[in-house]
Amino acid sequence: MSSVGSAPEVDRTPGALARGWLIAHLVSLLVTAALIIVAARGQYFYYDEWDFLAERSEWNLLTTHVGHLSLVPQLLTTITKYVFGLHSYWPYLLPAIAVHLLIIHLLWRVMMRSSALPLLALLGAMVFGVLAPGADNVLWAFQVGFMTPLALGLAALLIVMRPAMSRWALVWVSVMLVVSLGFSGTALPMIAVVVLYILVHHGWRLALVPALASAIVYGAWYLIFNRAPAIWDNWRADTPSEVFFGVPEFVVHGFLDSVRSFLPFAASPALGVVSAVLLVLLIVWIVFDLRRTGLRSASVAHYLVLALVLFAILTAFSRVGLGIPAASVGRYAYVYGLLLTPAGVAALGVAARRSRTLTAIAAALLVVLFAYNAGGFVTIARAQSAAERTVPRAMSAAIELGGCDDQSLAGRVPSPVMAPTLTMADICAFLDRGQFEPVAFTPDDLLAVRMVFDLTAEAVDVPAPDLNRCDSPRAGGAVAYDPDTQLVHVAEGATLTVHATEGDAHADVPISVPSGASRLTGLDQDVVLSIVDTEGLCVFTE
């Protein structure tokens, strides 16, 4: 089979020179891998991972997970758990790190094949490899499902960028795209641009094969198995206001806030303007470059920007209900960084080609970004580790308190912030199977679990208090609470953060309270309580 249309891009770097840049890239990849391995020490399971680890979910391979088909990640997690238990996080995390390193390599190859300046392609791939917001993906084993479709999409693009496609190449591309659907919905925008690239460069007949294969597989799963819980409906854009105003705002903030998070002094308000200016300049360059080359000869960098736009729109439609801050969380910023890097490097190359001085300046900027993001990556990793290591301690404290001996506690969640779906029943199942061994815990951990087990909010039928009866928060924003004499009132049901002190032990635990007045009970009298002040909260004396 031969291609039609304009010839796809090829790397025009001379052979010996290309080998030198490949060696430099592989060395940089080893440096990045070493940094990530060091940063990954101390990581542990948290949040969505427990959905896959729980015995009740082991073989629900086609069940939707937050809107995604997650067949392969669920299967991989279950097999790994049966082999290694929960004794070490490394068997789970190493595949995610490997996929990330593969993505860096594929990104570099895409840039080299699209005739980027080799020095800038090398440094651009290095910057992406340590993007600070990307730590949320790279150091979270669960995200192997999120990242793998990006790797498979890039690999497919590299195949279709060849001047001609054989039947076997078409088969491989189709298989990779279909397999990517089994990881998560991040496959959809990558499939779209790969099919579009085939359509433009190799003709509609070849494009039809992966398009139909992907549509049939995903469509069948979506119609038969995609039964989302009601809570996900609250996240989606389902009103005209959300569709016409909320979605565009979500998309714009996804671009602006993600780019801003890559830059030094990201917290500075001025960086919002800087990220906007950078994106406008990038758009201007894309427009002029497309006018120069024409749509049929568009660089693969432009296809990846299109994939990012599709990703941003799909994410906005499915997550706008979570609020604007969700538009640029670390896992999404990772995608923005990946898919914008080829265009950004190409645009920098236009200026850098004018003189060696401009090349040096462009390279220096990328080196600064690498150093800044590498430092941020390590800092985020340490913070994640500190938070995640509270989970096995909470599990162990819950076991010590007899959580496996009292069936009434089976549905309690010992670590409600870091592992909100991990119940006492799940922990006992891990223990019975020999998949979890209790670890040492602190008095703080023990107090926190006691609060989860014992603290309850009992509704009290009293009129709503006047505002002048509400106690004022102390320094630090917490309101002292005495369960013997005081009540809590909220107009609508809410989750409050309760701080407890017992001797030298301290703990903060969220607790759900019903609408109206309620009393927090269940703890010993020597436990001193306070409630973090929130809007609509009133603590008052009966």
C-alpha positions in Angstrom: 0.0 0.0 0.0 1.3 3.4 -0.8 0.5 6.7 0.7 -1.4 9.5 -0.9 -1.2 13.2 -0.4 1.9 15.1 0.8 4.9 13.2 2.1 4.8 12.9 5.9 7.7 14.4 8.0 11.0 12.6 8.2 14.0 13.3 10.4 16.6 15.0 8.2 19.4 15.0 10.8 22.5 13.3 9.2 23.1 9.7 10.4 26.2 10.2 12.6 24.8 13.4 14.1 21.5 11.7 14.8 23.3 8.9 16.6 25.0 11.5 18.8 21.7 13.1 19.7 20.2 9.7 20.4 23.0 9.0 22.8 22.5 12.3 24.5 18.8 11.7 24.8 19.3 8.2 26.3 21.7 9.7 28.9 19.2 12.3 29.8 16.5 9.6 30.0 18.7 7.7 32.5 19.2 10.9 34.6 15.4 11.5 34.6 14.8 7.9 35.6 17.2 8.2 38.5 15.6 11.4 39.7 12.1 9.8 39.5 13.2 6.6 41.3 14.8 8.6 44.1 11.6 10.8 44.4 9.4 7.8 44.4 10.7 6.4 47.6 8.0 6.3 50.3 5.0 6.4 48.0 1.9 4.3 48.8 -1.6 3.5 47.6 -4.1 6.2 47.9 -7.5 7.4 46.7 -8.8 5.7 43.5 -6.3 2.8 43.8 -8.3 1.3 46.5 -11.2 1.0 44.1 -9.1 -1.5 42.1 -7.4 -3.2 45.1 -10.6 -4.0 47.0 -11.7 -7.6 46.8 -15.2 -6.6 45.7 -13.8 -5.0 42.6 -11.2 -7.5 41.5 -12.9 -9.0 38.4 -15.2 -6.1 37.5 -13.1 -5.5 34.5 -15.7 -3.9 32.2 -17.3 -1.7 34.9 -16.9 2.0 34.3 -14.5 3.9 36.6 -15.3 7.6 36.8 -16.5 7.4 33.2 -13.5 5.3 31.9 -13.2 1.8 30.6 -10.3 0.6 32.8 -10.1 -3.1 31.9 -6.3 -3.3 31.6 -5.3 -1.3 34.7 -7.9 -3.2 36.8 -6.5 -6.5 35.6 -2.9 -5.4 36.1 -3.6 -4.3 39.6 -5.4 -7.5 40.5 -2.7 -9.7 39.2 0.0 -7.7 40.9 -1.9 -7.8 44.2 -2.2 -11.6 44.0 1.6 -11.9 43.4 3.0 -9.3 45.7 0.2 -8.3 48.1 0.3 -4.8 49.5 3.7 -5.3 51.1 5.5 -3.0 48.6 4.3 -0.2 46.3 7.2 -0.7 43.8 5.6 -3.6 41.8 2.6 -1.4 41.2 4.6 1.9 40.6 7.3 0.6 38.2 5.0 0.1 35.2 3.7 3.7 35.6 7.3 5.0 35.7 8.2 2.8 32.7 5.3 4.2 30.7 6.3 7.8 31.5 9.9 7.1 30.4 8.5 5.6 27.2 6.4 8.7 26.6 9.5 10.9 27.0 11.3 8.9 24.4 8.4 8.9 22.0 7.9 12.6 22.5 11.6 13.1 21.6 11.3 10.9 18.5 8.2 12.8 17.3 10.0 16.1 17.7 13.1 14.8 15.8 10.9 13.4 13.1 9.2 16.8 12.7 12.6 18.5 12.1 12.8 20.3 15.5 16.2 21.7 16.4 18.0 18.6 18.0 19.2 20.6 21.0 15.8 22.0 21.7 14.1 18.7 21.2 16.5 17.1 23.7 15.9 19.8 26.3 12.2 20.0 25.7 11.8 16.2 26.4 13.9 16.7 29.5 11.6 19.4 30.8 8.5 17.4 30.2 10.1 14.4 31.9 10.3 16.3 35.3 7.2 18.6 35.0 6.4 19.3 38.6 2.6 19.0 38.2 3.2 15.7 36.4 4.4 14.1 39.6 0.7 13.4 40.3 0.7 11.0 37.3 4.3 9.6 37.4 4.3 8.7 41.1 0.8 7.3 41.3 0.7 3.7 40.0 -3.1 4.0 39.3 -2.2 6.5 36.5 -0.7 3.9 34.3 -4.2 3.7 32.9 -4.2 7.4 32.2 -0.7 7.6 30.6 -0.6 4.4 28.5 -3.0 5.6 25.8 -0.8 8.7 25.4 2.2 6.4 24.8 0.3 4.2 22.4 -1.1 7.3 20.5 2.4 8.7 20.1 3.7 5.3 18.9 0.9 5.1 16.4 1.7 8.6 15.1 5.3 7.7 14.6 4.2 4.7 12.4 1.7 6.7 10.3 4.3 9.5 9.8 6.2 7.1 7.5 5.9 7.9 3.7 4.0 4.7 3.1 1.9 2.3 5.2 2.0 -1.4 4.7 -0.9 -3.7 5.6 1.0 -4.8 8.7 1.7 -1.2 9.8 -2.0 -0.6 9.5 -2.8 -3.6 11.6 -0.3 -2.6 14.3 -1.8 0.9 14.4 -5.3 -0.4 14.6 -4.4 -2.9 17.4 -2.5 -0.2 19.4 -5.5 2.2 19.2 -8.0 -0.4 20.2 -5.9 -1.6 23.1 -5.5 2.0 24.3 -9.2 2.1 24.8 -8.9 -0.5 27.5 -6.8 1.8 29.6 -8.9 5.0 29.8 -10.8 7.7 27.9 -7.5 9.6 27.3 -7.3 7.3 24.2 -10.1 9.1 22.4 -8.3 12.4 21.4 -5.2 10.4 20.4 -7.2 8.0 18.3 -8.9 11.0 16.6 -5.7 12.7 15.5 -4.0 9.5 14.4 -7.0 8.7 12.2 -7.0 12.3 10.9 -3.3 12.0 10.1 -3.9 8.8 8.1 -6.8 10.4 6.3 -4.8 13.4 5.2 -1.6 11.5 4.3 -2.6 8.0 3.4 -6.3 8.3 2.3 -9.7 7.6 3.6 -9.6 3.8 3.0 -6.7 3.3 5.3 -8.2 5.7 7.9 -11.4 3.8 7.9 -9.8 0.7 9.4 -8.6 2.0 12.8 -11.6 4.4 13.0 -14.2 1.6 12.6 -12.3 -0.8 14.9 -12.1 1.7 17.6 -15.6 2.9 17.2 -17.1 -0.6 17.3 -15.1 -1.7 20.4 -15.7 1.5 22.4 -19.3 2.0 21.2 -20.2 -1.6 22.3 -18.6 -1.1 25.8 -20.3 2.4 26.2 -23.7 1.1 25.3 -23.6 -2.1 27.4 -21.4 -1.3 30.4 -21.1 2.4 30.9 -23.5 2.8 33.8 -22.2 5.8 35.7 -23.2 6.3 39.4 -25.5 9.3 40.0 -22.7 11.4 41.5 -20.9 11.5 38.1 -23.9 13.1 36.6 -23.2 16.1 38.8 -19.8 16.5 37.2 -21.0 16.6 33.6 -22.2 19.6 31.6 -26.0 19.0 31.4 -27.4 22.5 31.4 -27.2 25.2 28.6 -25.3 27.4 31.0 -22.7 24.7 31.7 -22.4 23.8 28.0 -22.1 27.3 26.6 -20.3 29.1 29.4 -18.9 26.5 31.9 -17.2 24.3 29.3 -15.4 27.1 27.5 -14.3 28.6 30.8 -13.0 25.2 31.9 -11.1 24.8 28.7 -9.5 28.2 28.8 -8.4 27.7 32.4 -7.1 24.3 31.6 -4.6 25.9 29.1 -3.8 29.0 31.1 -3.4 27.4 34.6 -1.5 24.4 33.3 1.1 26.5 31.5 1.3 28.7 34.5 2.0 25.7 36.7 5.1 24.9 34.6 6.7 28.3 35.2 8.8 29.6 38.1 6.9 31.7 40.7 3.6 30.1 39.5 1.7 31.5 42.5 2.4 35.1 41.3 -0.6 36.8 39.7 1.7 38.1 37.0 2.3 34.6 35.8 -1.3 34.4 34.7 -0.6 37.2 32.2 2.7 35.5 31.2 1.0 32.2 30.4 -1.7 34.0 28.4 0.9 35.8 26.4 2.8 32.6 25.7 -0.3 30.8 24.5 -1.3 33.7 22.3 2.2 33.7 20.7 2.0 30.0 20.2 -1.4 30.4 18.5 -0.1 33.1 16.3 2.9 30.9 15.3 0.5 28.0 14.6 -1.7 30.1 12.3 1.3 31.5 10.4 2.9 28.1 10.1 -0.3 26.6 8.8 -0.6 29.4 6.2 2.9 28.7 5.1 2.6 24.9 4.8 -1.1 24.5 4.1 -3.3 22.1 6.1 -2.3 19.0 4.1 1.4 19.6 5.1 0.7 20.6 8.7 3.4 19.5 11.2 2.6 16.7 13.5 3.0 19.3 16.3 -0.2 20.9 15.1 -2.0 17.5 15.3 -0.9 17.1 18.9 -2.3 20.6 19.7 -5.5 19.5 18.1 -5.5 16.4 20.3 -5.0 18.6 23.3 -8.0 20.8 22.3 -10.1 17.6 22.0 -8.9 16.4 25.4 -9.7 19.7 27.0 -13.2 19.8 25.6 -14.0 16.2 26.5 -12.6 16.7 30.0 -14.6 19.9 30.4 -17.9 18.2 29.4 -17.3 15.4 31.9 -15.8 17.3 34.8 -17.1 20.9 34.7 -19.2 20.2 37.8 -16.0 19.8 39.8 -15.2 23.5 39.4 -12.6 25.5 37.6 -9.7 24.4 39.8 -10.2 20.9 38.5 -9.3 22.1 35.0 -5.6 22.1 35.7 -5.0 19.4 38.3 -1.6 17.6 38.0 -2.8 14.7 35.9 -4.4 17.1 33.3 -1.5 19.5 33.4 0.7 16.5 32.4 -1.3 16.1 29.2 -1.1 19.8 28.4 2.7 19.7 28.9 3.1 16.6 26.7 0.9 17.8 23.8 2.1 21.4 23.8 5.8 20.6 24.0 6.4 19.8 20.2 4.6 23.0 19.2 6.5 25.0 21.8 9.8 23.6 20.8 9.1 24.2 17.1 8.1 27.8 17.7 11.2 28.3 19.8 13.2 26.8 16.9 11.9 29.4 14.5 13.6 32.1 16.5 16.6 30.1 17.5 17.5 29.3 13.9 18.2 33.0 13.3 21.5 33.0 15.3 23.6 31.0 17.7 22.9 33.6 20.3 19.1 33.0 20.1 19.7 29.3 20.1 21.7 29.7 23.4 19.0 31.8 24.9 16.3 29.3 24.0 18.4 26.5 25.4 19.1 28.4 28.6 15.3 29.0 29.1 14.7 25.3 28.8 17.5 24.5 31.2 16.0 26.9 33.8 12.5 25.2 33.3 14.2 21.8 33.8 15.9 22.8 37.0 12.7 24.5 38.4 10.4 21.6 37.6 12.9 19.0 38.8 13.0 20.7 42.2 9.2 21.0 42.2 8.9 17.4 41.3 10.9 16.2 44.2 9.1 18.6 46.6 5.7 17.3 45.5 6.9 13.7 45.8 7.9 14.3 49.4 4.6 15.9 50.2 2.7 13.1 48.6 4.7 10.5 50.4 4.1 12.1 53.8 0.4 12.2 53.2 0.2 8.7 51.7 2.1 7.0 54.5 -0.7 7.9 56.9 -2.9 5.3 55.1 -1.1 2.1 56.2 -0.7 3.6 59.7 -4.5 4.2 59.8 -5.2 0.7 58.6 -2.9 -0.7 61.3 -4.5 1.4 64.0 -7.9 0.3 62.9 -6.9 -3.3 63.2 -5.4 -2.7 66.7 -8.7 -1.2 67.8 -10.5 -4.4 66.9 -12.0 -3.2 63.7 -12.0 -6.7 62.3 -13.8 -8.1 65.3 -16.8 -5.8 65.2 -19.0 -6.3 62.2 -20.8 -2.9 62.9 -17.5 -1.2 61.8 -17.3 -3.0 58.4 -18.4 0.0 56.5 -16.2 2.6 58.4 -13.4 4.3 56.5 -10.2 4.6 58.7 -8.5 7.1 56.3 -11.3 9.2 54.9 -9.1 11.8 53.2 -6.4 9.7 51.5 -8.5 6.5 51.0 -12.2 7.5 51.1 -13.3 4.2 49.5 -11.2 1.9 51.7 -13.5 0.3 54.2 -12.8 -1.7 57.3 -14.2 -4.8 55.5 -11.6 -4.3 52.7 -8.7 -4.0 55.2 -9.8 -7.2 57.0 -10.0 -9.1 53.7 -6.4 -8.0 52.9 -5.3 -9.1 56.4 -7.1 -12.5 56.1 -5.4 -13.2 52.7 -2.0 -12.3 54.0 -1.7 -9.3 51.6 -1.3 -6.7 54.3 0.9 -6.6 57.4 0.2 -4.0 60.1 2.9 -1.3 60.6 3.8 0.9 63.5 1.5 3.8 64.1 1.5 6.9 66.3 -0.9 8.2 69.0 -2.2 10.7 66.4 -3.1 7.9 64.1 -4.9 6.0 66.9 -6.9 9.1 67.9 -7.9 9.8 64.3 -9.2 6.2 63.8 -11.0 6.4 67.1 -12.8 9.5 65.9 -13.8 7.7 62.6 -15.1 4.7 64.6 -16.8 6.5 67.4 -17.7 10.1 66.6 -21.2 10.6 65.2 -23.6 13.4 64.5 -27.0 13.0 66.0 -29.8 15.2 64.8 -31.5 17.3 67.4 -34.9 18.9 66.9 -34.4 22.5 67.9 -35.1 25.8 66.1 -32.3 27.4 64.1 -30.3 29.7 66.3 -30.0 33.4 65.9 -26.6 34.5 64.5 -25.8 36.3 67.7 -25.8 32.9 69.5 -23.0 31.5 67.3 -19.6 31.2 68.9 -16.8 33.0 67.2 -13.8 31.1 65.9 -10.5 31.2 67.8 -7.2 32.2 66.3 -6.5 29.6 63.6 -10.1 29.5 62.4 -11.5 26.8 64.6 -14.6 27.0 66.9 -14.3 25.3 70.3 -16.9 22.6 70.8 -18.2 21.0 74.0 -20.5 18.0 73.2 -22.1 18.2 76.7 -23.5 21.7 76.3 -23.2 22.7 72.6 -24.9 21.9 69.3 -23.8 22.3 65.7 -26.1 23.9 63.1 -25.8 24.0 59.3 -28.5 25.0 56.9 -27.7 22.2 54.5 -26.0 18.8 55.1 -22.2 19.3 55.1 -18.9 17.7 55.9 -17.1 19.4 58.7 -13.4 19.0 59.8 -13.2 18.2 63.5 -9.9 18.6 65.4 -9.4 16.5 68.4 -6.7 16.7 71.2 -6.1 14.0 73.8 -2.9 14.6 75.8 -0.1 15.0 73.3 -2.1 13.4 70.4 -3.8 15.5 67.8 -6.0 14.5 64.8 -8.2 16.1 62.1 -11.1 14.0 60.7 -14.0 15.0 58.4 -17.5 14.1 59.6 -20.8 14.5 57.8 -23.5 16.3 59.6 -27.2 16.5 58.7 -29.1 19.7 57.9 -30.3 21.6 61.0 -29.0 21.1 64.5 -27.0 18.1 65.6 -24.8 17.0 68.5 -21.3 15.3 68.0 -21.1 12.4 70.4 -19.2 9.2 71.0 -15.7 10.2 72.2 -14.4 10.2 75.7 -14.8 13.3 77.8 -11.1 13.9 78.0 -10.9 14.5 74.2 -11.0 18.2 73.5 -12.8 19.1 70.2 -12.9 22.0 67.9 -14.5 22.5 64.5 -12.8 24.2 61.6 -14.9 27.3 60.8 -16.8 27.0 57.4 -19.4 29.1 55.8 -22.9 28.5 57.3 -21.5 26.8 60.4 -23.0 27.8 63.8 -21.8 26.3 67.1 -24.1 27.4 69.9 -25.0 26.6 73.5 -28.3 24.9 74.1 
